[in-house]
Tab-separated table of C-alpha atoms and ligand atoms in Angstrom:
chain	number	residue	atom	x	y	z
A	41	MET	CA	-12.427	-17.941	-8.407
A	42	GLU	CA	-14.102	-18.893	-11.757
A	43	LEU	CA	-13.145	-22.000	-13.289
A	44	ALA	CA	-12.203	-20.061	-16.290
A	45	ARG	CA	-10.100	-17.921	-14.301
A	46	MET	CA	-8.277	-20.688	-12.566
A	47	HIS	CA	-7.717	-22.330	-15.890
A	48	GLN	CA	-6.290	-18.850	-17.184
A	49	MET	CA	-4.205	-18.247	-14.319
A	50	GLU	CA	-2.356	-21.801	-14.465
A	51	GLU	CA	-1.976	-21.570	-18.367
A	52	ILE	CA	0.104	-18.215	-17.341
A	53	ALA	CA	2.063	-19.543	-14.184
A	54	ARG	CA	3.149	-22.370	-16.727
A	55	GLU	CA	4.642	-20.063	-19.232
A	56	TYR	CA	6.118	-17.901	-17.146
A	57	GLY	CA	7.065	-20.128	-14.652
A	58	ALA	CA	6.024	-19.861	-10.694
A	59	PRO	CA	6.570	-18.357	-8.621
A	60	LEU	CA	4.566	-15.530	-10.218
A	61	TYR	CA	3.152	-12.329	-9.434
A	62	ILE	CA	-0.083	-11.796	-12.223
A	63	TYR	CA	-1.892	-8.489	-11.800
A	64	ASP	CA	-5.077	-7.660	-13.416
A	65	SER	CA	-5.189	-3.963	-14.759
A	66	ALA	CA	-9.121	-4.336	-15.298
A	67	VAL	CA	-9.492	-4.658	-11.103
A	68	ILE	CA	-7.353	-1.712	-10.679
A	69	GLU	CA	-9.921	0.380	-13.071
A	70	GLU	CA	-12.359	-0.827	-11.270
A	71	GLN	CA	-11.500	0.092	-7.958
A	72	PHE	CA	-10.029	3.509	-8.640
A	73	ALA	CA	-13.576	4.032	-10.504
A	74	ARG	CA	-15.549	2.780	-7.610
A	75	LEU	CA	-13.854	5.000	-5.184
A	76	THR	CA	-13.976	7.981	-7.570
A	77	ARG	CA	-17.836	7.679	-7.884
A	78	ALA	CA	-17.867	7.132	-3.673
A	79	PHE	CA	-16.835	10.835	-3.530
A	80	GLN	CA	-18.674	12.299	-6.183
A	81	GLY	CA	-20.466	14.693	-4.219
A	82	VAL	CA	-17.619	16.475	-3.964
A	83	LYS	CA	-16.254	19.283	-6.229
A	84	ASP	CA	-12.262	19.079	-5.800
A	85	VAL	CA	-11.103	15.459	-4.925
A	86	LYS	CA	-8.160	13.580	-5.714
A	87	LEU	CA	-6.963	10.272	-5.072
A	88	ASN	CA	-2.762	10.031	-4.674
A	89	TYR	CA	-1.929	6.151	-5.122
A	90	ALA	CA	0.331	5.201	-2.145
A	91	CYS	CA	2.786	3.640	-4.687
A	92	LYS	CA	4.477	1.631	-1.420
A	93	ALA	CA	1.671	-1.071	-1.865
A	94	ASN	CA	3.293	-2.091	-5.315
A	95	THR	CA	5.833	0.049	-6.931
A	96	ASN	CA	5.753	-1.219	-10.357
A	97	ILE	CA	6.356	1.233	-12.795
A	98	ASN	CA	3.592	-0.397	-15.253
A	99	ILE	CA	1.475	-0.410	-12.043
A	100	ILE	CA	2.420	3.282	-11.194
A	101	LYS	CA	2.171	4.294	-14.919
A	102	PHE	CA	-1.165	2.358	-15.297
A	103	ILE	CA	-2.824	4.063	-12.398
A	104	ARG	CA	-1.234	7.891	-13.454
A	105	ASN	CA	-3.248	7.258	-16.658
A	106	LEU	CA	-6.611	6.709	-14.678
A	107	GLY	CA	-6.179	10.356	-13.114
A	108	SER	CA	-4.515	9.445	-10.337
A	109	GLY	CA	-1.583	11.325	-8.300
A	110	LEU	CA	1.042	9.812	-6.005
A	111	ASP	CA	1.688	9.222	-2.599
A	112	ALA	CA	5.741	8.721	-2.029
A	113	VAL	CA	7.577	8.028	0.835
A	114	SER	CA	10.697	7.988	0.029
A	115	ILE	CA	13.042	9.664	-2.437
A	116	ASN	CA	13.296	6.747	-4.930
A	117	GLU	CA	9.248	6.396	-4.557
A	118	ILE	CA	9.263	10.434	-5.545
A	119	LYS	CA	12.051	9.476	-8.773
A	120	LEU	CA	9.766	6.049	-10.134
A	121	GLY	CA	6.548	8.724	-10.142
A	122	LEU	CA	8.746	11.119	-12.126
A	123	ARG	CA	9.937	8.379	-14.278
A	124	ALA	CA	6.443	7.175	-14.595
A	125	GLY	CA	5.007	10.745	-15.401
A	126	PHE	CA	4.016	12.486	-13.308
A	127	LEU	CA	4.768	16.147	-12.989
A	128	PRO	CA	6.221	16.889	-9.690
A	129	GLN	CA	3.238	19.240	-8.206
A	130	GLU	CA	1.063	16.014	-8.329
A	131	ILE	CA	3.295	13.720	-6.239
A	132	ILE	CA	2.866	14.480	-2.573
A	133	PHE	CA	5.955	13.310	-0.287
A	134	THR	CA	5.102	12.103	3.272
A	135	PRO	CA	8.177	10.608	5.057
A	136	SER	CA	8.364	9.441	8.484
A	137	GLY	CA	11.731	10.011	9.990
A	138	VAL	CA	13.778	10.683	7.056
A	139	HIS	CA	17.227	12.651	6.814
A	140	PHE	CA	16.316	16.197	6.131
A	141	ASN	CA	18.977	15.526	2.999
A	142	GLU	CA	15.961	13.499	1.524
A	143	ILE	CA	13.367	16.784	1.914
A	144	ARG	CA	15.521	19.211	0.430
A	145	GLU	CA	16.297	16.890	-2.848
A	146	ALA	CA	12.083	16.440	-2.763
A	147	ALA	CA	11.914	20.343	-2.654
A	148	GLU	CA	14.669	20.776	-5.212
A	149	LEU	CA	12.605	18.316	-7.772
A	150	GLY	CA	9.417	20.323	-6.528
A	151	VAL	CA	7.098	17.928	-5.286
A	152	LYS	CA	4.679	18.325	-2.496
A	153	ILE	CA	6.047	17.805	0.918
A	154	HIS	CA	4.516	16.622	4.036
A	155	ILE	CA	6.433	17.740	7.376
A	156	ASP	CA	5.716	15.656	10.887
A	157	ASN	CA	8.312	17.157	13.633
A	158	PHE	CA	9.649	20.662	14.817
A	159	PRO	CA	12.948	20.758	14.084
A	160	PHE	CA	12.423	20.172	10.530
A	161	LEU	CA	9.719	22.953	10.238
A	162	ARG	CA	12.262	25.238	11.161
A	163	ARG	CA	14.893	23.997	8.908
A	164	PHE	CA	12.640	23.906	6.080
A	165	SER	CA	11.448	27.383	6.377
A	166	GLU	CA	15.233	28.559	6.901
A	167	GLU	CA	16.081	26.839	3.643
A	168	PHE	CA	13.119	27.210	1.480
A	169	PRO	CA	10.725	30.405	2.985
A	170	ASP	CA	8.483	30.564	-0.159
A	171	TYR	CA	7.989	27.051	-0.759
A	172	PRO	CA	4.388	25.746	0.230
A	173	ILE	CA	4.062	22.737	2.801
A	174	GLY	CA	2.079	20.497	4.112
A	175	ILE	CA	1.899	19.208	8.022
A	176	ARG	CA	1.108	15.802	8.996
A	177	ILE	CA	-1.044	15.525	11.848
A	178	ASN	CA	-1.692	12.824	14.716
A	179	PRO	CA	-5.121	12.964	15.878
A	180	HIS	CA	-4.798	10.543	18.803
A	181	ILE	CA	-6.947	8.019	16.587
A	182	LYS	CA	-6.235	4.276	17.590
A	183	ALA	CA	-7.317	2.169	14.242
A	184	GLY	CA	-5.764	-0.546	11.977
A	185	GLY	CA	-6.077	-3.837	11.332
A	186	ASN	CA	-2.821	-4.984	13.712
A	187	GLU	CA	-0.383	-2.919	15.757
A	188	LYS	CA	2.233	-2.722	13.329
A	189	ILE	CA	-0.159	-0.934	10.950
A	190	SER	CA	-1.964	1.304	13.481
A	191	THR	CA	-0.539	4.918	13.093
A	192	GLY	CA	-2.619	7.871	14.385
A	193	HIS	CA	-2.783	6.759	18.244
A	194	VAL	CA	-1.347	9.020	20.506
A	195	ASP	CA	2.125	6.773	21.037
A	196	SER	CA	2.411	6.450	17.190
A	197	LYS	CA	5.905	8.097	15.965
A	198	PHE	CA	3.673	9.345	13.000
A	199	GLY	CA	2.682	13.474	12.909
A	200	ILE	CA	2.537	16.431	15.085
A	201	SER	CA	0.157	15.546	18.457
A	202	ILE	CA	-2.968	17.518	17.588
A	203	ASN	CA	-2.349	18.887	21.088
A	204	GLN	CA	0.890	20.603	19.455
A	205	VAL	CA	-1.526	22.700	16.567
A	206	ASN	CA	-1.151	25.777	18.703
A	207	ASP	CA	2.646	25.303	18.798
A	208	ILE	CA	2.743	25.265	14.832
A	209	VAL	CA	0.063	28.464	14.711
A	210	ASP	CA	2.706	30.174	16.945
A	211	LEU	CA	5.788	29.207	14.891
A	212	THR	CA	4.051	30.116	11.627
A	213	ARG	CA	3.810	33.574	13.150
A	214	LYS	CA	7.402	33.640	13.733
A	215	ILE	CA	9.274	32.482	10.866
A	216	PRO	CA	8.188	31.972	7.339
A	217	LEU	CA	6.045	28.954	6.834
A	218	LYS	CA	3.034	28.327	4.331
A	219	VAL	CA	0.869	26.172	5.388
A	220	GLU	CA	-0.884	24.710	2.247
A	221	GLY	CA	-2.011	21.438	3.729
A	222	LEU	CA	-2.902	19.083	6.722
A	223	HIS	CA	-2.970	15.524	6.327
A	224	VAL	CA	-4.227	12.360	8.925
A	225	HIS	CA	-3.476	8.936	8.245
A	226	THR	CA	-4.165	6.667	11.032
A	227	GLY	CA	-3.781	3.232	9.507
A	228	SER	CA	-4.697	0.202	7.032
A	229	ASP	CA	-7.587	-2.159	7.166
A	230	ILE	CA	-9.905	0.265	8.697
A	231	LEU	CA	-13.525	-1.111	8.520
A	232	ASP	CA	-15.134	1.438	10.959
A	233	ILE	CA	-15.943	4.538	8.825
A	234	ASP	CA	-16.530	6.276	12.304
A	235	VAL	CA	-12.526	6.235	12.506
A	236	PHE	CA	-12.200	8.243	9.208
A	237	LEU	CA	-15.143	10.590	9.978
A	238	GLU	CA	-13.269	11.409	13.549
A	239	GLY	CA	-10.141	11.851	11.362
A	240	ALA	CA	-12.082	14.123	9.466
A	241	GLU	CA	-13.260	16.032	12.751
A	242	VAL	CA	-10.258	16.587	14.388
A	243	LEU	CA	-8.680	17.755	10.768
A	244	PHE	CA	-11.213	20.262	9.982
A	245	GLY	CA	-10.662	21.482	13.932
A	246	ALA	CA	-7.094	21.831	13.220
A	247	ALA	CA	-7.834	23.859	9.865
A	248	GLU	CA	-9.613	26.291	11.721
A	249	ASN	CA	-6.398	27.488	12.495
A	250	PHE	CA	-4.623	27.609	9.164
A	251	PRO	CA	-5.762	30.470	6.552
A	252	SER	CA	-4.120	29.705	3.418
A	253	LEU	CA	-5.345	25.971	3.327
A	254	THR	CA	-5.611	24.698	-0.257
A	255	TYR	CA	-6.241	20.887	0.716
A	256	LEU	CA	-6.852	18.494	3.150
A	257	ASP	CA	-5.850	14.865	3.068
A	258	PHE	CA	-7.206	12.236	4.849
A	259	GLY	CA	-4.896	9.214	4.166
A	260	SER	CA	-6.289	6.209	3.356
A	261	GLY	CA	-6.912	2.717	5.225
A	262	PHE	CA	-9.610	1.454	3.509
A	263	LYS	CA	-10.015	-1.946	4.308
A	264	VAL	CA	-10.069	-5.168	1.543
A	265	PRO	CA	-12.122	-8.482	1.826
A	266	TYR	CA	-9.337	-11.121	2.618
A	267	LYS	CA	-11.750	-14.172	3.215
A	268	GLU	CA	-14.931	-15.273	2.420
A	269	GLY	CA	-17.784	-13.601	4.230
A	270	ASP	CA	-14.787	-10.360	4.687
A	271	LYS	CA	-16.523	-6.944	4.751
A	272	GLU	CA	-14.576	-4.244	2.909
A	273	THR	CA	-14.511	-0.067	3.838
A	274	ASP	CA	-18.430	0.907	3.247
A	275	ILE	CA	-16.765	3.579	0.901
A	276	VAL	CA	-20.342	4.774	-0.791
A	277	THR	CA	-21.525	5.485	3.013
A	278	LEU	CA	-18.345	7.137	3.652
A	279	GLY	CA	-18.375	9.388	0.669
A	280	ASN	CA	-21.873	10.487	1.297
A	281	LYS	CA	-20.737	11.071	5.108
A	282	LEU	CA	-17.534	12.930	4.709
A	283	GLY	CA	-18.513	14.123	1.502
A	284	LEU	CA	-21.083	16.501	3.714
A	285	LEU	CA	-19.153	17.063	6.453
A	286	PHE	CA	-16.222	18.411	3.735
A	287	ASN	CA	-18.664	20.405	1.815
A	288	GLN	CA	-19.967	22.025	5.195
A	289	PHE	CA	-16.392	22.555	6.016
A	290	VAL	CA	-15.416	24.421	2.861
A	291	GLU	CA	-18.442	26.821	3.115
A	292	LYS	CA	-17.546	27.375	6.618
A	293	TYR	CA	-13.920	28.106	5.566
A	294	LYS	CA	-15.045	30.210	2.836
A	295	LYS	CA	-12.139	29.031	0.208
A	296	PRO	CA	-12.018	26.168	-2.265
A	297	LEU	CA	-10.136	23.122	-0.829
A	298	ARG	CA	-9.434	19.740	-2.416
A	299	LEU	CA	-9.877	16.247	-0.866
A	300	ILE	CA	-7.478	14.372	-1.104
A	301	PHE	CA	-6.696	10.484	-0.420
A	302	GLU	CA	-3.945	8.352	-0.486
A	303	PRO	CA	-5.289	4.658	-1.345
A	304	GLY	CA	-2.836	2.003	-1.330
A	305	LYS	CA	-4.423	-1.380	-0.639
A	306	PHE	CA	-7.927	-0.308	-2.145
A	307	LEU	CA	-6.674	0.045	-5.656
A	308	VAL	CA	-3.957	-2.621	-5.948
A	309	SER	CA	-4.498	-5.426	-3.449
A	310	GLN	CA	-7.429	-7.531	-5.069
A	311	CYS	CA	-5.993	-7.275	-8.583
A	312	GLY	CA	-2.871	-9.182	-7.954
A	313	LEU	CA	-2.303	-13.077	-7.376
A	314	PHE	CA	0.715	-15.349	-6.326
A	315	VAL	CA	1.049	-18.325	-7.738
A	316	THR	CA	3.315	-20.588	-6.229
A	317	GLU	CA	4.367	-24.192	-7.047
A	318	VAL	CA	4.221	-27.286	-4.532
A	319	ASN	CA	7.767	-28.950	-4.018
A	320	VAL	CA	6.762	-31.487	-1.717
A	321	VAL	CA	3.681	-32.917	0.804
A	322	LYS	CA	4.698	-34.094	3.520
A	323	GLU	CA	2.274	-35.910	5.845
A	324	THR	CA	3.162	-36.690	9.893
A	325	PRO	CA	1.368	-38.195	12.224
A	326	TYR	CA	-0.020	-35.045	13.396
A	327	ARG	CA	0.045	-32.124	10.341
A	328	ARG	CA	-0.247	-32.541	6.567
A	329	PHE	CA	2.254	-29.685	5.427
A	330	ALA	CA	2.276	-28.667	1.156
A	331	PHE	CA	5.913	-27.000	0.664
A	332	ILE	CA	5.714	-24.653	-2.156
A	333	ASN	CA	8.572	-22.946	-4.153
A	334	SER	CA	8.266	-19.758	-1.891
A	335	GLY	CA	8.548	-18.268	1.860
A	336	PHE	CA	8.495	-14.861	3.187
A	337	ASN	CA	11.106	-13.820	1.431
A	338	HIS	CA	7.781	-13.261	-1.376
A	339	LEU	CA	4.939	-12.777	0.583
A	340	ILE	CA	5.783	-11.859	4.322
A	341	ARG	CA	2.136	-10.664	5.028
A	342	PRO	CA	1.082	-13.788	6.845
A	343	MET	CA	3.462	-14.208	8.624
A	344	PHE	CA	4.399	-10.273	9.917
A	345	TYR	CA	0.539	-9.533	10.428
A	346	ASN	CA	-0.738	-12.686	10.604
A	347	ALA	CA	-2.646	-12.007	7.521
A	348	PHE	CA	-5.199	-13.952	6.005
A	349	HIS	CA	-4.447	-14.620	2.234
A	350	HIS	CA	-7.300	-17.034	0.235
A	351	ILE	CA	-5.469	-20.253	-1.393
A	352	VAL	CA	-6.942	-21.672	-3.957
A	353	ASN	CA	-5.015	-24.977	-6.024
A	354	LEU	CA	-5.108	-23.876	-9.929
A	355	SER	CA	-4.355	-27.481	-10.244
A	356	ASN	CA	-7.381	-29.007	-8.976
A	357	PRO	CA	-9.848	-26.765	-9.828
A	358	ASP	CA	-13.188	-28.893	-9.039
A	359	SER	CA	-11.799	-31.408	-6.513
A	360	LYS	CA	-14.685	-31.683	-4.402
A	361	ASN	CA	-12.266	-33.986	-2.315
A	362	GLU	CA	-10.862	-31.051	-0.062
A	363	LYS	CA	-8.039	-31.241	2.729
A	364	THR	CA	-6.676	-29.762	5.790
A	365	TYR	CA	-3.034	-28.566	5.104
A	366	ASP	CA	-0.412	-26.458	6.673
A	367	VAL	CA	0.872	-24.219	3.722
A	368	VAL	CA	4.147	-23.599	4.390
A	369	GLY	CA	7.489	-21.999	2.703
A	370	TYR	CA	11.376	-23.189	2.062
A	371	ILE	CA	12.723	-20.609	3.836
A	372	CYS	CA	14.840	-21.882	7.007
A	373	GLU	CA	12.597	-20.541	9.744
A	374	THR	CA	9.008	-21.282	10.330
A	375	ASP	CA	7.348	-19.563	7.452
A	376	THR	CA	3.781	-20.844	7.860
A	377	PHE	CA	1.419	-19.060	5.174
A	378	ALA	CA	-1.646	-20.691	6.327
A	379	SER	CA	-2.590	-23.241	9.312
A	380	ASP	CA	-5.377	-25.830	9.475
A	381	ARG	CA	-6.289	-24.604	5.802
A	382	LYS	CA	-9.053	-26.838	3.342
A	383	ILE	CA	-7.958	-26.621	0.127
A	384	ALA	CA	-8.565	-29.095	-2.242
A	385	GLU	CA	-6.102	-31.815	-2.640
A	386	ILE	CA	-2.563	-30.572	-3.442
A	387	HIS	CA	-0.269	-33.125	-4.966
A	388	GLU	CA	3.587	-32.471	-5.964
A	389	GLY	CA	3.693	-30.170	-8.733
A	390	ASP	CA	0.310	-28.304	-8.571
A	391	TYR	CA	-0.011	-24.515	-8.503
A	392	LEU	CA	-1.005	-22.990	-5.354
A	393	CYS	CA	-2.473	-19.253	-5.778
A	394	PHE	CA	-2.869	-17.053	-3.113
A	395	GLU	CA	-5.299	-14.148	-3.543
A	396	ASN	CA	-5.063	-10.246	-2.445
A	397	ALA	CA	-1.323	-10.205	-3.352
A	398	GLY	CA	-0.923	-6.881	-5.055
A	399	ALA	CA	-0.682	-4.726	-2.229
A	400	TYR	CA	2.500	-5.016	0.125
A	401	CYS	CA	3.318	-8.380	-1.160
A	402	PHE	CA	6.065	-7.839	-3.996
A	403	SER	CA	7.046	-4.387	-2.790
A	404	MET	CA	8.017	-5.798	1.064
A	405	SER	CA	9.742	-8.721	-0.767
A	406	SER	CA	13.317	-9.549	-0.161
A	407	ASN	CA	16.424	-12.176	-1.260
A	408	TYR	CA	16.554	-14.078	2.502
A	409	ASN	CA	18.100	-17.428	2.229
A	410	SER	CA	19.708	-15.870	-1.296
A	411	ARG	CA	16.593	-16.649	-3.163
A	412	VAL	CA	15.879	-14.601	-6.030
A	413	ARG	CA	12.541	-12.393	-6.190
A	414	PRO	CA	10.059	-13.661	-8.690
A	415	ALA	CA	8.527	-12.267	-11.867
A	416	GLU	CA	5.802	-10.051	-12.468
A	417	VAL	CA	2.828	-10.163	-15.244
A	418	LEU	CA	0.260	-7.624	-15.819
A	419	LEU	CA	-2.825	-8.399	-17.490
A	420	LEU	CA	-3.632	-5.519	-20.024
A	421	ASN	CA	-7.128	-6.228	-21.347
A	422	GLY	CA	-6.864	-10.194	-20.147
A	423	ALA	CA	-3.474	-10.587	-21.967
A	424	PRO	CA	-0.367	-10.851	-20.039
A	425	HIS	CA	2.666	-8.668	-20.219
A	426	LEU	CA	5.628	-9.306	-18.443
A	427	ILE	CA	6.864	-6.306	-16.473
A	428	ARG	CA	9.374	-7.504	-14.516
A	429	ARG	CA	11.445	-10.193	-14.934
A	430	LYS	CA	12.618	-12.728	-12.057
A	431	GLU	CA	16.398	-12.150	-10.967
A	432	ASN	CA	18.880	-14.486	-11.400
A	433	PHE	CA	22.055	-15.651	-9.735
A	434	GLU	CA	24.080	-12.625	-10.732
A	435	ASP	CA	21.988	-10.272	-9.823
A	436	LEU	CA	21.906	-11.591	-5.921
A	437	LEU	CA	26.163	-10.538	-6.187
A	438	GLU	CA	25.540	-7.150	-8.459
A	439	THR	CA	25.836	-5.123	-5.629
A	440	THR	CA	28.370	-6.901	-3.644
A	441	VAL	CA	32.059	-5.637	-3.940
A	442	GLU	CA	34.476	-8.766	-4.059
A	443	ILE	CA	37.606	-8.019	-2.421
A	444	SER	CA	40.870	-9.858	-2.349
A	445	LEU	CA	40.686	-12.588	0.677
B	573	LIG	N1	-0.716	7.357	3.435
B	573	LIG	C1	0.439	6.744	3.926
B	573	LIG	C2	0.533	8.421	4.795
B	573	LIG	C3	0.402	5.688	4.441
B	573	LIG	O1	1.538	5.382	5.863
B	573	LIG	C4	-0.045	4.745	4.185
B	573	LIG	C5	0.202	3.198	4.189
B	573	LIG	C6	-1.140	4.742	2.808
B	573	LIG	C7	-1.539	6.207	2.555
B	573	LIG	C8	-1.840	3.449	2.330
B	573	LIG	O2	-2.654	2.894	3.112
B	573	LIG	P1	-3.696	1.659	2.762
B	573	LIG	O3	-4.654	2.318	1.423
B	573	LIG	O4	-2.269	0.428	1.746
B	573	LIG	O5	-4.155	1.524	3.743
B	573	LIG	N2	2.497	-3.425	4.895
B	573	LIG	C9	0.785	-3.118	5.106
B	573	LIG	C10	0.353	-1.788	5.245
B	573	LIG	C11	1.275	-0.556	5.706
B	573	LIG	C12	0.613	0.541	5.015
B	573	LIG	C13	1.797	1.718	5.568
B	573	LIG	N3	1.210	3.068	5.140
B	573	LIG	C14	0.182	-4.276	4.946
B	573	LIG	O6	0.073	-5.304	4.171
B	573	LIG	O7	-0.961	-4.705	5.650
């Protein structure tokens, strides 16, 4: 991070208090533009922001203003999208294992829906015979940065197996099912573009069986760089290669088709910083710990996925004196953010800043240990705006019903 940037972030943390999430809208805009440019060879492309990555309504609104659609996985994400100004048909609901009531509610709201099991295909056609649907296919491709975020392999809970496509076709002959779209999503953090191309081939093969498609949805999974020297998915080459294959398929299909992606991480990961304050530095004969005023209640990716987040000491920006630290949280469990990490010398009260904190960080936070969630700030044209206040003690009790005991 540049020196001027570090100073600016430290100032913002001082003003709003740490821990604090800070998102830079300029980075989101740039990422959206890069992805759009990469697929400019395809006539009809739509990016649907996967808002599970960051559901702050201001982020959703900002991305809508860039021209995005929305990918939602729960009825509440749909409602957030509608509140943010999306039209129902700009939202695709791709749930996994939700109750049918949620799918019914989504249909009543008029959003697009992806179904990924036979019982619900039957049920949906009984209740909504004229409502076009999309189907999530499991392509049997193992991909993604780790087991937890790998969703397209043969043993995964997601999608209808590619080997059951004939059964779907049989079903469309027996019951009124208007299949307008097919969807695959194989995982997150996918570096190898062949995985996307393989998924596309599987989808093209399946699509030949459905004559009234209007779109093919290739999900997401674009990898972003987390550490120095890390690579991101080569979206330009992917855009050229996949774009070519897609255009060839559309020609063969003989009807116009829209290409959809649902990026989450690619759009918002790098826009985000998470600034924390150092409570205490503890040295043992064996380790040097920096305890920060946070834990996996605020940022669980390092503990849950073993994810790497680069850490910068904002309060010691130009120190040549790096030391090796374990950066740990205040939760009463082992909550290690980083082990054996070289960081500019840390003192009590310093601001430590985590990079890549825009995606799946605040949105995966909790109140564990009765801790409150932090505030969020959005930089618009460089100027900070508070977009979520820090929670307080009363918020923790708000949904509790105190009975007489
Ligand atoms: N579409 C579907 C159907 C998905 O399940 C997901 C992510 C996305 C799109 C967006 O994928 P992305 O562009 O963000 O890779 N919490 C994990 C990532 C879980 C992704 C879940 N599904 C993490 O922090 O790495």
